[in-house]
Each structure stands twice: as C-alpha cells, then as structure tokens.
Coordinates of C-alpha atoms in Angstrom, one line a residue:
X1207 CA -112.8 73.5 16.5
X1208 CA -113.6 75.6 13.5
X1209 CA -111.0 78.1 12.2
X1210 CA -112.3 81.4 10.7
X1211 CA -110.4 84.1 9.0
X1212 CA -111.5 87.5 10.2
X1213 CA -110.5 91.2 9.9
X1214 CA -110.3 92.8 13.3
X1215 CA -109.6 96.3 11.9
X1216 CA -108.2 97.9 8.8
X1217 CA -105.4 95.8 7.5
X1218 CA -105.6 93.5 10.6
X1219 CA -106.2 89.8 10.0
X1220 CA -106.4 86.9 12.5
X1221 CA -107.5 83.2 12.3
X1222 CA -109.9 82.7 15.2
X1223 CA -111.1 79.3 16.6
X1224 CA -114.7 78.6 17.6
X1225 CA -116.4 75.4 18.7
X1226 CA -118.1 73.6 15.9
X1227 CA -121.9 74.2 15.8
X1228 CA -124.4 71.3 15.8
X1229 CA -125.9 70.7 12.3
X1230 CA -129.4 72.2 12.0
X1231 CA -132.2 70.5 10.1
X1232 CA -132.1 71.2 6.4
X1233 CA -128.3 71.8 6.3
X1234 CA -125.1 70.2 5.1
X1235 CA -121.7 70.3 6.8
X1236 CA -118.6 70.6 4.6
X1237 CA -114.9 70.4 5.4
X1238 CA -113.2 73.1 3.4
X1239 CA -110.4 72.2 1.1
X1240 CA -109.8 75.5 -0.7
X1241 CA -111.2 79.0 -0.4
X1242 CA -110.4 81.7 -3.1
X1243 CA -109.6 85.2 -2.0
X1244 CA -111.4 88.1 -3.9
X1245 CA -108.8 90.8 -4.5
X1246 CA -111.7 93.3 -5.1
X1247 CA -114.6 92.9 -2.6
X1248 CA -112.5 91.5 0.2
X1249 CA -109.9 94.2 0.1
X1250 CA -112.6 96.8 0.6
X1251 CA -113.3 95.3 4.0
X1252 CA -109.6 94.7 4.7
X1253 CA -108.7 98.3 3.9
X1254 CA -111.7 99.8 5.6
X1255 CA -113.3 101.3 2.5
X1256 CA -116.4 99.1 2.1
X1257 CA -119.6 101.3 2.3
X1258 CA -121.2 98.9 4.8
X1259 CA -118.6 100.0 7.3
X1260 CA -119.9 103.5 7.4
X1261 CA -123.6 103.2 6.1
X1262 CA -126.5 100.8 6.4
X1263 CA -128.1 99.1 3.4
X1264 CA -131.9 99.4 3.5
X1265 CA -132.8 96.2 1.6
X1266 CA -136.5 97.2 1.3
X1267 CA -135.8 100.7 0.0
X1268 CA -132.7 99.6 -2.0
X1269 CA -130.7 102.5 -0.6
X1270 CA -127.8 103.1 1.7
X1271 CA -128.8 105.1 4.8
X1272 CA -126.4 107.5 6.6
X1273 CA -125.8 107.5 10.3
X1274 CA -125.0 104.0 11.3
X1275 CA -122.7 101.2 10.0
X1276 CA -124.2 98.1 8.7
X1277 CA -121.1 96.1 9.4
X1278 CA -118.5 96.4 12.2
X1279 CA -115.1 94.8 12.9
X1280 CA -114.4 92.0 13.4
X1281 CA -115.6 91.0 9.9
X1282 CA -115.6 87.3 10.1
X1283 CA -115.6 84.6 7.4
X1284 CA -115.7 86.8 4.2
X1285 CA -115.1 84.9 1.0
X1286 CA -117.4 83.5 -1.6
X1287 CA -115.4 80.8 -3.5
X1288 CA -115.2 77.6 -1.5
X1289 CA -114.7 73.9 -2.3
X1290 CA -115.0 71.2 0.4
X1291 CA -116.0 67.7 1.2
X1292 CA -119.4 66.9 2.5
X1293 CA -119.0 65.3 6.0
X1294 CA -122.6 65.4 7.3
X1295 CA -126.1 65.7 5.8
X1296 CA -129.2 66.3 7.9
X1297 CA -131.0 63.0 8.0
X1298 CA -134.3 64.2 6.6
X1299 CA -132.5 65.3 3.4
X1300 CA -131.6 61.8 2.4
X1301 CA -132.4 61.1 -1.2
X1302 CA -132.9 64.8 -2.2
X1303 CA -132.3 65.0 -5.9
X1304 CA -129.2 66.8 -6.9
X1305 CA -127.9 67.2 -3.3
X1306 CA -124.3 66.2 -2.7
X1307 CA -123.8 63.2 -0.5
X1308 CA -121.4 62.5 2.3
X1309 CA -117.9 62.1 0.7
X1310 CA -118.7 64.2 -2.3
X1311 CA -116.7 67.3 -3.2
X1312 CA -118.9 70.3 -3.6
X1313 CA -118.5 74.0 -4.4
X1314 CA -120.4 76.9 -2.9
X1315 CA -120.3 80.0 -0.6
X1316 CA -119.6 79.6 3.1
X1317 CA -116.6 82.0 3.6
X1318 CA -113.0 81.5 4.8
X1319 CA -113.7 79.0 7.4
X1320 CA -112.5 75.4 7.9
X1321 CA -116.1 74.1 8.1
X1322 CA -119.2 75.2 6.2
X1323 CA -122.8 74.7 7.5
X1324 CA -124.9 75.5 4.5
X1325 CA -128.7 75.3 3.8
X1326 CA -129.5 72.4 1.5
X1327 CA -131.3 74.5 -1.1
X1328 CA -128.0 76.4 -1.7
X1329 CA -126.1 73.2 -2.5
X1330 CA -128.4 71.4 -4.9
X1331 CA -126.5 70.8 -8.1
X1332 CA -123.2 71.9 -6.5
X1333 CA -121.3 68.5 -6.7
X1334 CA -118.0 69.2 -8.3
X1335 CA -118.2 68.2 -12.0
X1336 CA -116.4 65.0 -12.9
X1337 CA -112.8 65.5 -13.9
X1338 CA -112.6 69.0 -12.4
X1339 CA -109.8 69.7 -10.0
X1340 CA -110.9 70.9 -6.6
X1341 CA -108.9 74.1 -7.0
X1342 CA -110.8 74.9 -10.2
X1343 CA -114.1 74.8 -8.2
X1344 CA -113.1 77.9 -6.3
X1345 CA -113.7 79.9 -9.6
X1346 CA -117.4 79.3 -9.7
X1347 CA -118.4 82.7 -8.3
X1348 CA -115.6 84.9 -9.9
X1349 CA -116.3 83.2 -13.2
X1350 CA -120.0 84.0 -12.8
X1351 CA -119.1 87.7 -12.2
X1352 CA -117.2 87.8 -15.5
X1353 CA -119.9 85.8 -17.3
X1354 CA -122.5 88.3 -16.0
X1355 CA -120.6 91.2 -17.4
X1356 CA -120.3 89.6 -20.8
X1357 CA -124.0 88.9 -20.9
X1358 CA -124.8 92.5 -19.9
X1359 CA -122.6 93.7 -22.7
X1360 CA -124.8 92.1 -25.4
X1361 CA -121.8 91.2 -27.5
X1362 CA -122.1 89.9 -31.1
X1363 CA -119.7 88.0 -33.3
X1364 CA -117.2 90.3 -34.9
X1365 CA -117.7 93.2 -32.6
X1366 CA -114.8 95.1 -30.8
X1367 CA -114.7 95.1 -27.0
X1368 CA -112.2 96.7 -24.7
X1369 CA -111.8 95.1 -21.3
X1370 CA -110.4 97.4 -18.6
X1371 CA -108.7 95.5 -15.8
X1372 CA -106.8 92.2 -16.3
X1373 CA -106.9 90.8 -12.8
X1374 CA -108.5 87.4 -12.4
X1375 CA -112.1 88.5 -13.2
X1376 CA -110.8 90.7 -16.1
X1377 CA -108.9 87.8 -17.6
X1378 CA -111.9 85.6 -17.4
X1379 CA -114.0 88.3 -19.0
X1380 CA -111.4 88.6 -21.8
X1381 CA -111.6 84.8 -22.5
X1382 CA -115.5 84.7 -22.3
X1383 CA -115.8 87.7 -24.6
X1384 CA -113.4 86.0 -27.1
X1385 CA -115.5 82.8 -26.9
X1386 CA -118.5 85.1 -27.7
X1387 CA -116.9 86.0 -31.0
X1388 CA -115.5 89.5 -30.1
X1389 CA -112.2 91.0 -30.9
X1390 CA -110.8 91.9 -27.4
X1391 CA -108.5 94.7 -26.5
X1392 CA -107.2 94.2 -23.0
X1393 CA -106.2 97.2 -20.9
X1394 CA -104.2 97.1 -17.7
X1395 CA -101.4 99.0 -16.0
X1396 CA -99.3 95.9 -15.4
X1397 CA -97.3 94.4 -18.3
X1398 CA -97.3 90.9 -16.8
X1399 CA -101.1 90.9 -16.8
X1400 CA -101.2 92.1 -20.4
X1401 CA -99.1 89.1 -21.4
X1402 CA -101.5 86.8 -19.6
X1403 CA -104.4 88.5 -21.4
X1404 CA -102.9 87.6 -24.8
X1405 CA -102.7 84.0 -23.7
X1406 CA -106.4 84.2 -22.7
X1407 CA -107.6 85.5 -26.0
X1408 CA -106.9 89.2 -26.3
X1409 CA -106.2 90.4 -29.8
X1410 CA -104.6 93.6 -28.7
X1411 CA -103.3 94.9 -25.4
X1412 CA -102.8 98.4 -24.1
X1413 CA -100.9 99.7 -21.1
X1414 CA -103.1 102.2 -19.1
X1415 CA -100.1 104.1 -17.9
X1416 CA -98.1 104.5 -21.1
X1417 CA -100.6 104.2 -24.0
X1418 CA -103.3 106.7 -25.1
X1419 CA -106.0 104.1 -24.7
X1420 CA -109.1 105.7 -26.2
X1421 CA -107.1 107.0 -29.2
X1422 CA -105.5 103.6 -29.8
X1423 CA -108.9 101.8 -29.6
X1424 CA -110.4 104.3 -32.1
X1425 CA -107.4 104.0 -34.4
X1426 CA -107.8 100.2 -34.4
X1427 CA -111.5 100.5 -35.3
X1428 CA -111.2 102.9 -38.3
X1429 CA -112.0 105.8 -36.0
X1430 CA -115.4 104.4 -34.9
X1431 CA -114.5 103.2 -31.4
X1432 CA -115.3 100.0 -29.6
X1433 CA -118.8 98.6 -29.7
X1434 CA -118.5 97.8 -26.0
X1435 CA -116.2 98.4 -23.1
X1436 CA -116.3 96.3 -19.9
X1437 CA -114.7 98.1 -16.9
X1438 CA -113.9 95.5 -14.2
X1439 CA -111.1 97.1 -12.3
X1440 CA -113.2 99.3 -10.1
X1441 CA -111.0 102.4 -10.8
X1442 CA -112.8 105.6 -11.7
X1443 CA -110.2 106.9 -14.3
X1444 CA -110.5 103.5 -16.0
X1445 CA -114.3 103.9 -16.2
X1446 CA -113.8 107.3 -17.7
X1447 CA -111.4 106.0 -20.3
X1448 CA -113.9 103.2 -21.1
X1449 CA -116.6 105.8 -21.8
X1450 CA -114.1 107.7 -24.0
X1451 CA -113.2 104.6 -26.1
X1452 CA -116.7 103.4 -27.3
X1453 CA -118.5 104.4 -30.4
X1454 CA -121.5 106.8 -30.5
X1455 CA -124.3 105.0 -28.8
X1456 CA -121.8 102.3 -27.6
X1457 CA -122.2 100.5 -24.4
X1458 CA -120.0 100.5 -21.2
X1459 CA -120.6 97.8 -18.6
X1460 CA -119.4 98.9 -15.2
X1461 CA -118.7 95.7 -13.3
X1462 CA -116.1 96.9 -10.8
X1463 CA -116.8 97.7 -7.1
X1464 CA -116.0 101.4 -7.1
X1465 CA -115.1 103.0 -3.8
X1466 CA -115.5 106.6 -2.6
X1467 CA -116.2 109.7 -4.7
X1468 CA -115.8 109.4 -8.5
X1469 CA -112.5 111.3 -8.8
X1470 CA -111.4 111.1 -12.5
X1471 CA -114.9 110.5 -13.9
X1472 CA -116.3 113.3 -16.0
X1473 CA -119.8 112.5 -17.3
X1474 CA -120.1 115.8 -19.1
X1475 CA -117.4 114.7 -21.7
X1476 CA -117.7 111.8 -24.1
X1477 CA -120.4 110.1 -22.1
X1478 CA -122.8 113.0 -22.6
X1479 CA -121.8 113.9 -26.2
X1480 CA -121.7 110.4 -27.6
X1481 CA -124.9 109.3 -25.8
X1482 CA -123.1 106.3 -24.3
X1483 CA -125.1 103.6 -22.6
X1484 CA -123.7 103.0 -19.1
X1485 CA -124.8 99.6 -17.6
X1486 CA -124.2 98.2 -14.2
X1487 CA -123.4 94.5 -13.8
X1488 CA -123.5 93.1 -10.3
X1489 CA -123.6 89.5 -9.2
X1490 CA -126.8 90.0 -7.2
X1491 CA -128.7 89.3 -10.4
X1492 CA -128.5 88.8 -14.1
X1493 CA -129.3 91.4 -16.8
X1494 CA -133.1 92.0 -16.5
X1495 CA -133.8 91.2 -20.1
X1496 CA -132.3 87.7 -19.5
X1497 CA -133.9 87.0 -16.2
X1498 CA -136.5 84.6 -17.7
X1499 CA -133.8 82.3 -18.9
X1500 CA -130.7 83.0 -16.8
X1501 CA -130.0 83.1 -13.1
X1502 CA -126.9 83.5 -11.0
X1503 CA -127.1 79.8 -10.3
X1504 CA -127.0 79.0 -14.1
X1505 CA -124.1 81.4 -14.5
X1506 CA -122.0 79.5 -11.9
X1507 CA -122.9 76.1 -13.2
X1508 CA -122.3 77.0 -16.9
X1509 CA -119.0 78.6 -16.1
X1510 CA -117.8 75.5 -14.3
X1511 CA -119.0 73.4 -17.2
X1512 CA -116.9 75.5 -19.6
X1513 CA -113.9 74.9 -17.3
X1514 CA -114.6 71.1 -17.2
X1515 CA -114.8 71.1 -21.0
X1516 CA -111.4 72.8 -21.3
X1517 CA -112.8 75.9 -22.9
X1518 CA -111.7 78.2 -20.1
X1519 CA -108.4 77.7 -18.2
X1520 CA -108.5 78.8 -14.6
X1521 CA -105.8 76.7 -12.8
X1522 CA -103.0 78.7 -14.6
X1523 CA -104.4 81.9 -12.9
X1524 CA -103.7 80.5 -9.4
X1525 CA -100.3 82.1 -8.4
X1526 CA -100.4 81.4 -4.7
X1527 CA -101.9 78.6 -2.5
X1528 CA -101.4 79.8 1.1
X1529 CA -102.1 77.8 4.3
X1530 CA -104.9 79.4 6.2
X1531 CA -102.7 79.9 9.2
X1532 CA -100.8 82.4 7.0
X1533 CA -103.9 84.2 5.8
X1534 CA -102.6 87.6 6.8
X1535 CA -99.7 87.2 4.4
X1536 CA -102.2 86.6 1.6
X1537 CA -103.9 90.0 2.1
X1538 CA -100.6 91.8 2.5
X1539 CA -99.5 90.4 -0.8
X1540 CA -102.7 91.4 -2.6
X1541 CA -102.8 94.9 -1.0
X1542 CA -99.1 95.8 -1.3
X1543 CA -97.8 93.8 -4.2
X1544 CA -100.6 93.2 -6.7
X1545 CA -98.2 92.8 -9.6
X1546 CA -96.9 89.6 -7.9
X1547 CA -100.2 87.8 -7.7
X1548 CA -103.3 86.8 -9.6
X1549 CA -105.6 84.4 -7.8
X1550 CA -104.7 83.7 -4.2
X1551 CA -106.2 80.6 -2.6
X1552 CA -106.3 79.7 1.1
X1553 CA -105.7 76.0 1.7
X1554 CA -107.4 74.4 4.8

C-alpha cells in the first residue's frame, strides 16, 4: 500500500492509503526516504488561501479565471522536495544515460507519498551526488527557488542587498547572495532567525518589528539605499519596505507567494518616486535574459553541487524530522509556532 499525505479541508490533514499502481512504460518507481515540507506554498493549501482553491488557472491565456475552482479538497500529495531509493525501472529504459538505476538514491518531485512513480525524463541526472546526505537532497527545489531570486537580482561584487524573510529559502538566499559578493542585510521579525542569518553570511541584521528598516538600510549605505532588495517572505508590508529601502533606480525581486489583496503595499510612494524596478522571480522559469544558458534543472543541480562542495550548509537548517504518520503535527507546528521551526522534513 502507498501512503499519501493529503489535506481534506482547511487545517485538516490525514495520511491515506492506496493500492500501489503498476509501473507504466517510461517511468521509475522510488521508495521515499525523506520529503521536505514547504512552509510557504504548502501552507496556502493547508490554510485554504491558495488561489487555485477559488479560481482556475488558464494555462493558454496565462490568467486566472473566476467562477470555478481549479483545485478542490482533498488536496493529495503536495510537496516538491523528495529523496528516495529507486526500486524499479521500466525495462525499456535500461542503459539510458544519466538515469538512476535500481538501488540508487535520487532526488526529485513526487510529493508527500511513500512511493513515487515518475517519468524517466524528469529523473535523468537526479542521482544523489556522491558524499551528499539523503536529507540534504530534499533541498534541491527550495535551493533552486533561492538561487533563482539571486539570479533575477543581477547582483555584483560589492553591492548592498537586503533580504526580507529569513525562513529556509530566505536563509539560503542570504548565503547565495553573500557567495555572489554582496553585503547582505537580513530582515526578519524573529530574532532567532536573524541569529541564523548571521551564521549564513549576513553582514547586518534588522528586526522588522522593532527597527526602522528602510532608514537603517539607507544609513548603512551613506544615504543611497540598497542596490537590490529580495523579498521572499510573501508578506505585503515586507514588499513595501523592500521598495522603500532601495536606491533610485534600484531593483526589488519579489519571490514570495503573496496571498489575497495587497494590504500594506502603496505603489504611489517610494516605488513611484524612485523609479524602482520590481521583478518577479518564480520557479516556473529562470530570468528571461538567462534562459539561453540557465534552466530550472540547472538551478537544482548547481545548488546541490554547492552543498556537496561544502559551500552551502543545509543540514543545520533541518529542525524537525517527523514520521509521516504524524504529518498533521508538522503542519500545526509550521502554522501556529513558526518561531520554533525552520525546515521540517517528513520521514517515510
């Protein structure tokens, strides 16, 4: 039997069991070891705020349509950060270059389920790098999200960047921006996360609740403002403060998953008067100007290579490894006590 984590309604979680499906041609079967929980995207479905629950995405028009939900409860098998052991490969795939073999550990996306049945083309090159702990492999996707935001920011050596939000993806963004040669100011409302940000390369830290963030960023840059701000918390007031803190003609990369109306965001203020560039970074694609050389696949592989080389530390960000049977506790923790957790991983 296959175990699948699913949301049966807002803030309702169960682990369902289904018969294992036969392996189709062109696919691999993997037995899941670990599956990372996204505290951003997944909580939108858990809380009932995800736009797909009230509107339909028209992929051809690239617009949401009113009037019907594109997704309904139960929402089964969400999750995009899995590591597992290959247990079966469709026979006609034998010898495919780069494809993980039976017994190999591999990373990919098949959701919070005890068994993944994945098309082969999505698993080529996904064998876990030598020397990399299986737990670290769950960071491929979240690392790529952070990496994408840094690429979109077009940072240069010696520039000043403010990173708003120091959850897991924000902390990885801070580290990658520092590796890129930037001086990073990390912003968050939780002091514990700011301490972690300093360990991951932040030069300065600011508390969003108690510090005058934009004023402090400008004071630290001789009144100029940051060259770039990356907003990755998905909170509208943070996006507004990011727009306030950059220099004239500066760039703000919005990488958070914003929900509902933009309360707290005033585009007639600094955004308008300082001619700020507002860029969206979303993991469905890389920055257009880099699409000839970069891809989401390259982002993921390069990020894991940085982890394997010891240039990015991810294992220290895992605060909880929770048995899948207790998955409901994982979501309650992230929803109600975010200060107590960073990366939560389900163990199968």
